[in-house]
XYZ file of C-alpha atoms in Angstrom:
187
model
C 57.772 122.404 88.752
C 58.846 125.549 86.934
C 55.812 127.417 88.206
C 56.494 126.218 91.778
C 60.090 127.439 91.491
C 58.901 130.803 90.196
C 56.366 131.127 93.020
C 59.057 130.255 95.595
C 61.307 132.930 94.103
C 58.472 135.467 94.338
C 57.848 134.515 97.965
C 61.552 135.010 98.754
C 61.541 138.391 96.995
C 58.546 139.437 99.059
C 60.147 138.222 102.316
C 63.556 139.781 101.692
C 62.474 142.964 99.929
C 65.189 145.590 99.724
C 67.698 143.701 101.903
C 68.339 141.099 99.191
C 70.819 143.477 97.530
C 73.106 143.269 100.597
C 73.229 139.480 100.837
C 76.554 137.952 99.723
C 74.689 135.640 97.344
C 77.868 134.746 95.440
C 78.851 132.851 98.594
C 75.590 130.906 98.775
C 75.215 127.470 97.248
C 71.448 127.591 97.762
C 68.741 129.568 96.040
C 67.239 132.604 97.735
C 63.912 130.767 97.654
C 65.291 128.911 100.723
C 64.914 132.196 102.625
C 61.234 132.644 101.733
C 60.096 131.459 105.181
C 62.761 133.330 107.146
C 61.762 135.762 109.843
C 63.225 139.121 108.845
C 63.929 141.586 111.645
C 64.726 145.125 110.492
C 65.764 148.145 112.548
C 63.471 151.115 112.578
C 63.499 154.663 113.883
C 61.888 153.644 117.171
C 64.094 150.567 117.656
C 67.422 150.945 115.829
C 69.119 148.212 117.916
C 66.582 145.469 117.229
C 68.990 143.540 114.973
C 71.710 143.373 117.645
C 69.211 142.536 120.362
C 67.681 139.819 118.182
C 71.110 138.316 117.529
C 71.787 138.281 121.283
C 68.389 136.658 121.926
C 69.055 133.998 119.278
C 72.366 133.157 120.956
C 70.833 133.220 124.458
C 68.278 130.582 123.479
C 70.893 128.042 122.365
C 73.017 125.534 124.231
C 75.735 125.515 121.552
C 76.509 128.238 119.037
C 78.972 128.641 116.227
C 79.526 132.226 115.162
C 81.321 133.490 112.059
C 81.499 137.258 111.809
C 83.275 140.415 110.797
C 81.219 142.518 113.229
C 81.344 142.927 116.993
C 78.405 143.222 119.383
C 78.796 143.615 123.130
C 75.224 142.363 123.472
C 76.205 139.011 121.951
C 79.512 138.657 123.815
C 77.770 139.542 127.094
C 75.266 136.709 126.526
C 78.047 134.280 125.642
C 80.001 135.317 128.744
C 76.995 134.907 131.028
C 75.908 131.526 129.653
C 79.387 129.998 129.190
C 80.616 130.973 132.656
C 77.402 129.549 134.118
C 78.088 126.282 132.290
C 74.893 126.613 130.248
C 76.422 127.019 126.787
C 79.368 126.143 124.611
C 80.507 128.354 121.758
C 82.932 128.438 118.870
C 83.630 131.844 117.370
C 85.526 132.668 114.191
C 86.144 136.409 114.027
C 87.849 138.532 111.425
C 90.737 140.726 112.625
C 88.316 143.683 112.481
C 86.401 142.244 115.437
C 89.519 142.054 117.578
C 90.500 145.567 116.425
C 87.045 146.851 117.425
C 87.526 145.352 120.871
C 90.843 147.142 121.162
C 89.425 150.493 119.986
C 86.566 150.223 122.458
C 88.884 151.239 125.300
C 90.810 148.015 125.373
C 89.545 144.521 125.680
C 86.831 144.315 128.290
C 87.205 142.023 131.290
C 84.356 139.765 130.147
C 86.017 139.078 126.810
C 89.372 138.424 128.462
C 87.655 135.986 130.814
C 86.025 134.265 127.840
C 89.346 133.688 126.089
C 90.454 131.647 129.111
C 87.071 130.029 129.830
C 86.199 126.394 129.302
C 83.327 125.973 126.891
C 84.276 128.638 124.355
C 86.891 128.709 121.634
C 87.938 131.740 119.594
C 89.614 131.814 116.218
C 90.956 134.616 114.046
C 90.405 134.341 110.308
C 92.974 136.529 108.577
C 90.948 137.303 105.493
C 87.656 138.804 104.469
C 84.598 137.407 106.243
C 81.544 138.379 104.180
C 79.097 136.752 106.578
C 77.518 137.318 109.929
C 76.354 133.810 110.796
C 75.194 132.163 113.978
C 74.506 128.454 113.853
C 72.074 127.866 116.670
C 70.420 124.833 118.233
C 67.331 125.155 116.070
C 68.274 127.328 113.129
C 70.615 129.857 111.617
C 70.870 133.567 112.249
C 72.119 135.565 109.277
C 73.079 139.190 109.770
C 72.605 141.525 106.827
C 74.863 144.576 106.584
C 74.735 147.339 103.990
C 77.707 148.479 101.909
C 78.909 150.640 104.820
C 78.765 147.728 107.258
C 75.677 148.949 109.114
C 73.249 146.254 110.318
C 70.107 146.276 108.170
C 68.428 143.031 109.179
C 68.718 139.695 110.913
C 67.253 136.624 109.290
C 66.013 133.808 111.471
C 66.198 130.764 109.159
C 65.037 127.207 109.844
C 65.658 125.689 106.402
C 67.779 122.471 106.516
C 69.625 123.330 103.285
C 70.602 126.753 104.645
C 71.689 125.138 107.912
C 73.878 122.645 106.052
C 75.420 125.491 104.012
C 76.045 127.504 107.203
C 77.730 124.540 108.914
C 79.955 123.876 105.897
C 80.802 127.576 105.618
C 81.693 127.803 109.296
C 83.889 124.691 109.048
C 85.674 126.070 105.986
C 86.532 129.354 107.699
C 87.471 127.664 110.976
C 89.840 125.277 109.164
C 91.748 128.275 107.788
C 91.677 130.273 111.033
C 94.179 130.576 113.869
C 93.234 129.512 117.392
C 93.247 132.457 119.810
C 94.689 131.190 123.084
C 95.300 134.489 124.869
C 94.931 138.207 124.324
C 98.343 138.528 122.679
C 97.155 136.224 119.897
């Protein structure tokens, strides 16, 4: 059993490589060995936006998503807008104030986001504290965004482990319980 645990830890180290240092492991109640089978998508010089595009693709392939984040991506909100307004998806989003501030700095809140606040099928919350995670709980798995110390996206993990999914669901619920419902733009 000890040898199996050691081998699982080695497999996780091989899978995660240098991105492990940016994971908020103090928040995890699971061992990193649970990420050994994750698909790791990293940006590169020829495709620096692959992490954001992957996150948008993960969301697009789900019928219901729960998102907890401190980062904003127009690619993801565009997918949510398209699918929710078409009646193909429901979503719950818990954003840190930084996300709403980023929307404001980006030339004001875009029409699609304003339409989403009023749309049936999506609910937004504002968590007025630090959000150390970028999580998307999807139909089939969990997407975990990995940012460096400057907040730049360094990877997206596509995880299908049931223990990680349970942790993600509990984490989302904990943040949502302490968040404020956003009912209109003034919120």
